[in-house]
XYZ file of C-alpha atoms in Angstrom:
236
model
C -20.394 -8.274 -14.297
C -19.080 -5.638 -12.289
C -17.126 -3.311 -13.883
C -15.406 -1.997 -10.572
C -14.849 -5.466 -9.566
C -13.317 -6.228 -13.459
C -11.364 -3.485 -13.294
C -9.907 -4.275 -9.800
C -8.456 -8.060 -10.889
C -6.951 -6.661 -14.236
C -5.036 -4.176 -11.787
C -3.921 -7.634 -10.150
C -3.243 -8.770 -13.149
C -0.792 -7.012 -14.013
C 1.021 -7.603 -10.832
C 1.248 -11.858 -10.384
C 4.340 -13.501 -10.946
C 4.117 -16.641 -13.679
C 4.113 -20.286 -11.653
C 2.894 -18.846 -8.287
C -0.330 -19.630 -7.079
C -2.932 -17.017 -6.075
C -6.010 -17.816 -3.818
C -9.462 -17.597 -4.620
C -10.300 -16.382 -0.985
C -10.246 -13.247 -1.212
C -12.183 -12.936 -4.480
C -15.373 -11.487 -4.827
C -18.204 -13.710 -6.808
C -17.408 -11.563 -10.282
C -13.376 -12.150 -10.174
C -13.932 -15.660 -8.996
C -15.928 -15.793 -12.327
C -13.070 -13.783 -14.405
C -11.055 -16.714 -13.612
C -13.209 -19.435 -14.608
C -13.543 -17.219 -18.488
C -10.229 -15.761 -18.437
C -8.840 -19.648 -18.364
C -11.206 -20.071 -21.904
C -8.637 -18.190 -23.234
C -5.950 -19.263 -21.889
C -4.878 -16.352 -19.279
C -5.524 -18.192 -16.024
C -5.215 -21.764 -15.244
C -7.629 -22.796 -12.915
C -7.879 -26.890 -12.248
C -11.893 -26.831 -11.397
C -14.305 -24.326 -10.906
C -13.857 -25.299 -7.292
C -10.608 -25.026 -7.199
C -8.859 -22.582 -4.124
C -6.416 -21.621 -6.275
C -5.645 -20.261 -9.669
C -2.353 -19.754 -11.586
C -1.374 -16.745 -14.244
C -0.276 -18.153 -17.336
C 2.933 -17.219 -19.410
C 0.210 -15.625 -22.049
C -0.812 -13.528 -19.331
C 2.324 -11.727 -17.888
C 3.307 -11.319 -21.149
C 0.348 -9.390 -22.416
C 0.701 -7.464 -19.258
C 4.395 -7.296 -19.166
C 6.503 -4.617 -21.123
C 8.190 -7.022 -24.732
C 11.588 -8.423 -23.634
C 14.682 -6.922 -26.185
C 15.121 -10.471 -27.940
C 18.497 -10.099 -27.278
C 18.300 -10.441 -23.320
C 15.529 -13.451 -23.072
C 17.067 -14.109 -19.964
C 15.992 -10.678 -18.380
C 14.319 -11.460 -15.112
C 11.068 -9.852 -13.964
C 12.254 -7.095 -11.992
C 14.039 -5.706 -14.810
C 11.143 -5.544 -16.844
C 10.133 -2.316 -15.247
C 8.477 0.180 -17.909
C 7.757 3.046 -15.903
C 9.727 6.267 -14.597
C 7.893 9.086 -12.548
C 9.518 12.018 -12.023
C 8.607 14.721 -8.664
C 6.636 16.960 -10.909
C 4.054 14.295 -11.362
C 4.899 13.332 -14.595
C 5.090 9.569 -15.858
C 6.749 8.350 -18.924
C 5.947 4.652 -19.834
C 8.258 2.709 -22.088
C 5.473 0.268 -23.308
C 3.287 -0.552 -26.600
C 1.135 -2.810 -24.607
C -2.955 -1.929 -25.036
C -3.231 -3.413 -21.441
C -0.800 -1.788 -19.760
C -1.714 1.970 -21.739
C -5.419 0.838 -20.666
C -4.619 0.594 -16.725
C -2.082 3.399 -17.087
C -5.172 5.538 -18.270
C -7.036 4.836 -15.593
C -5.353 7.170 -12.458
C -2.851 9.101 -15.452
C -4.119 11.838 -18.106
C -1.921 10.735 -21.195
C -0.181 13.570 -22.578
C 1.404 12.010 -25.898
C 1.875 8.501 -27.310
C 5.011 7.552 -29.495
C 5.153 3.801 -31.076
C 7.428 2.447 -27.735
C 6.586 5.327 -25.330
C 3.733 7.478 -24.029
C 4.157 10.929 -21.893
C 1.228 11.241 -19.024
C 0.301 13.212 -15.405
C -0.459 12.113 -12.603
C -3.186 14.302 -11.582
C -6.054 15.183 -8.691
C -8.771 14.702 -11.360
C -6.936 11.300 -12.679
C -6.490 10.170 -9.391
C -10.097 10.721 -8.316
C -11.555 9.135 -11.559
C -9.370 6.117 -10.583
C -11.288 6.122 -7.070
C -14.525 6.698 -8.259
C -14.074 3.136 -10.124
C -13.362 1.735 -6.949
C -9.362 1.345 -7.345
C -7.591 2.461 -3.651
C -4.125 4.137 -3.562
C -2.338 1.364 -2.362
C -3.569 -0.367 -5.397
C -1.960 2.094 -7.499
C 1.078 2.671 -5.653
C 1.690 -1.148 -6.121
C 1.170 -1.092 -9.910
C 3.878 2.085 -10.362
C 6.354 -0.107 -7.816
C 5.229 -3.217 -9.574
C 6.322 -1.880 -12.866
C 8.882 0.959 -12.262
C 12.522 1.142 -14.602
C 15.639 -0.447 -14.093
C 16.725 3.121 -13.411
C 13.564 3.947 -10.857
C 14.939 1.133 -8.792
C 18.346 2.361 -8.011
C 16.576 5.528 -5.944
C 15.652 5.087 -2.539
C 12.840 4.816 -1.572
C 12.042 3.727 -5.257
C 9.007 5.793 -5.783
C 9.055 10.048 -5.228
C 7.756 10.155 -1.451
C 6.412 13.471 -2.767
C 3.745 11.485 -5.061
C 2.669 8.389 -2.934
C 1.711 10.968 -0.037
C 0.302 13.259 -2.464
C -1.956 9.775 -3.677
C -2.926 9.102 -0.577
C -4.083 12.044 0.269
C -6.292 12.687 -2.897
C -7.827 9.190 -1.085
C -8.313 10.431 2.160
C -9.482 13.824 0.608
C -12.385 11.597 -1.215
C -12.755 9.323 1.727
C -13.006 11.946 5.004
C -16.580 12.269 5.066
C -18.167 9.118 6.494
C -21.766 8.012 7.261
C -23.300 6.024 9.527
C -26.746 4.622 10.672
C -27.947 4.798 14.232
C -30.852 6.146 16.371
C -29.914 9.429 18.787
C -31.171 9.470 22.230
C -32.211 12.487 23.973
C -34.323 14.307 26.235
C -33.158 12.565 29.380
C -34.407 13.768 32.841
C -30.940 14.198 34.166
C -27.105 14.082 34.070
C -27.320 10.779 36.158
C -29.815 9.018 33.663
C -27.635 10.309 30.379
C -24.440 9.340 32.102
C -25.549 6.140 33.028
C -27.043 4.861 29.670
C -24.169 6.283 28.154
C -21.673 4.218 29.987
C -23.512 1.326 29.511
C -24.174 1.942 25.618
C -19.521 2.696 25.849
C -19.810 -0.780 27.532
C -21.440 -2.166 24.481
C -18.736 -0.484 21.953
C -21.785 0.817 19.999
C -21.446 4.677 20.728
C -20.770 6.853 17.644
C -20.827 10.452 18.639
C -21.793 12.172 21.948
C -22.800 15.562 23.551
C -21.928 15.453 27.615
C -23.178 19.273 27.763
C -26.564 18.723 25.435
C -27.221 15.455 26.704
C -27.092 13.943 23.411
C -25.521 10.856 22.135
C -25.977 8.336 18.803
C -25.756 4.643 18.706
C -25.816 2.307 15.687
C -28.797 0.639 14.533
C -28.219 -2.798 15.805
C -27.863 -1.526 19.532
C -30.997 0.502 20.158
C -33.059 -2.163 21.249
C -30.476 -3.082 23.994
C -30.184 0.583 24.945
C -34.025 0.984 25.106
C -34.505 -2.043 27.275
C -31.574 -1.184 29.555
C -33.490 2.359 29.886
C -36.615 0.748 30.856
C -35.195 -1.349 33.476
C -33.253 1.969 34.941
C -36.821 3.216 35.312
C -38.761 0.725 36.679
C-alpha cells in the first residue's frame, strides 16, 4: 500500500462523525482498499466492496476520540476537543490515545509525555516532514480545529491566526518552485512571425512562459504539434 495514501485516510479518520456516511468518490484505489480491511476489524462499515459509501463505526471514533469522563457520557462531540495551541507554537494535548499521539507526531516535535497529557511544537522542520508524507496544511489545520478544547473554542477565530498563516506558508515555502514539460520555440525570422504564433499558441491556452524582447516562448507538450503545423501553414 501506499504509505502517503495510508497516512492521508487515518488523518480523515480522525475527523468523521459516527452514523454519517462518507463517499468512496473521492478515494484513491489504496483508501478504497483501507476500507474494505479496516471493516475486518470492525472500524468501517462498508455494505459491499462496491458499495459508494462507507460508514465510521462507534469503535472507530472512539479509538480516535479523546476517553469521555464516565461521569458526562452524554458529552457531545464538540466537547471532546483534546487540544490547546498557544501563539508561541506550542501544543498541549490532553489525550492517552496511541492514534491520536501517532498523527499528533506527524506535523508536532513532542516535547514531553505525562500518562493523560503530552507537551509538543509546532515547528518548520515538523511541518515540512508532515508535507514530505504528502499531508497539505489544510489537512492539518482541520485536524487541530477538528480536535481543539472546550476552552480553544470560546476564542475567535478558534485557532491562533498567527499559526494557520505561519502553516501555510511553510506549504507554499515547499510548494513555490513548480515544473513543467513543454517544447520552447525560437529562432523566428521576425516580430510578425513570433507574434503571430504566439497569439495563436494564447488562443490555445497552452502558453507557459514568454520572452516578447528575445523572441522566445514555451508551450506544453501536448500543444507542439498544433503549434508546428500552424507554423507550417504561416509559411507556405
Amino acid at each position: 500500500m501506499d504509505t502517503v495514501q495510508v497516512l492521508h485516510f487515518i488523518f480523515m479518520l480522525g475527523t468523521f462523525d459516527l452514523g454519517l456516511a462518507y463517499s468512496t468518490a473521492g478515494l484513491s484505489p489504496t483508501q478504497s482498499q483501507m476500507t474494505t480491511e479496516l471493516g475486518q476489524y470492525g472500524l468501517i462499515y462498508r455494505p459491499s466492496a462496491s458499495s459508494e459509501y462507507f460508514y465510521p463505526t462507534k469503535l472507530a471514533i472512539s479509538l480516535t476520540a479523546n476517553p469521555l469522563d464516565p461521569e458526562e457520557p452524554t458529552q457531545s462531540k464538540s466537547e471532546q476537543g483534546f487540544i490547546i495551541l498557544e501563539t508561541n507554537y506550542k501544543l498541549y494535548a490532553y489525550t492517552d490515545s496511541p492514534l491520536q499521539i501517532s498523527i499528533l507526531n506527524l506535523f508536532c516535535v513532542l516535547k514531553a509525555r505525562f500518562s493523560n497529557m503530552i507537551m509538543g511544537l509546532i515547528s518548520r522542520e515538523s511541518v515540512r516532514h508532515a508535507l514530505s508524507n504528502g499531508i497539505t496544511a489544510e489537512q492539518i489545520i482541520m485536524y487541530l480545529t477538528a480536535h481543539a478544547h472546550p476552552q480553544m473554542r470560546k476564542n475567535i477565530p478558534l485557532l491562533p491566526p498567527t499559526l494557520v498563516d505561519q502553516i501555510r506558508l511553510w506549504e507554499l515555502e515547499r510548494n513555490r518552485i513548480k515544473t513543467d514539460h513543454g517544447y520552447l520555440f525560437r529562432d523566428f525570422k521576425s516580430t510578425l512571425e513570433f507574434n503571430e504564433v504566439v497569439q495563436y499558441a494564447e488562443q490555445l491556452g497552452v502558453v507557459l512562459w514568454k520572452d516578447q524582447d528575445k523572441r522566445l516562448f514555451f508551450a506544453t507538450v501536448a500543444s507542439s504539434g498544433l503549434i508546428i503545423e500552424f507554423v507550417k501553414r504561416r509559411n507556405e
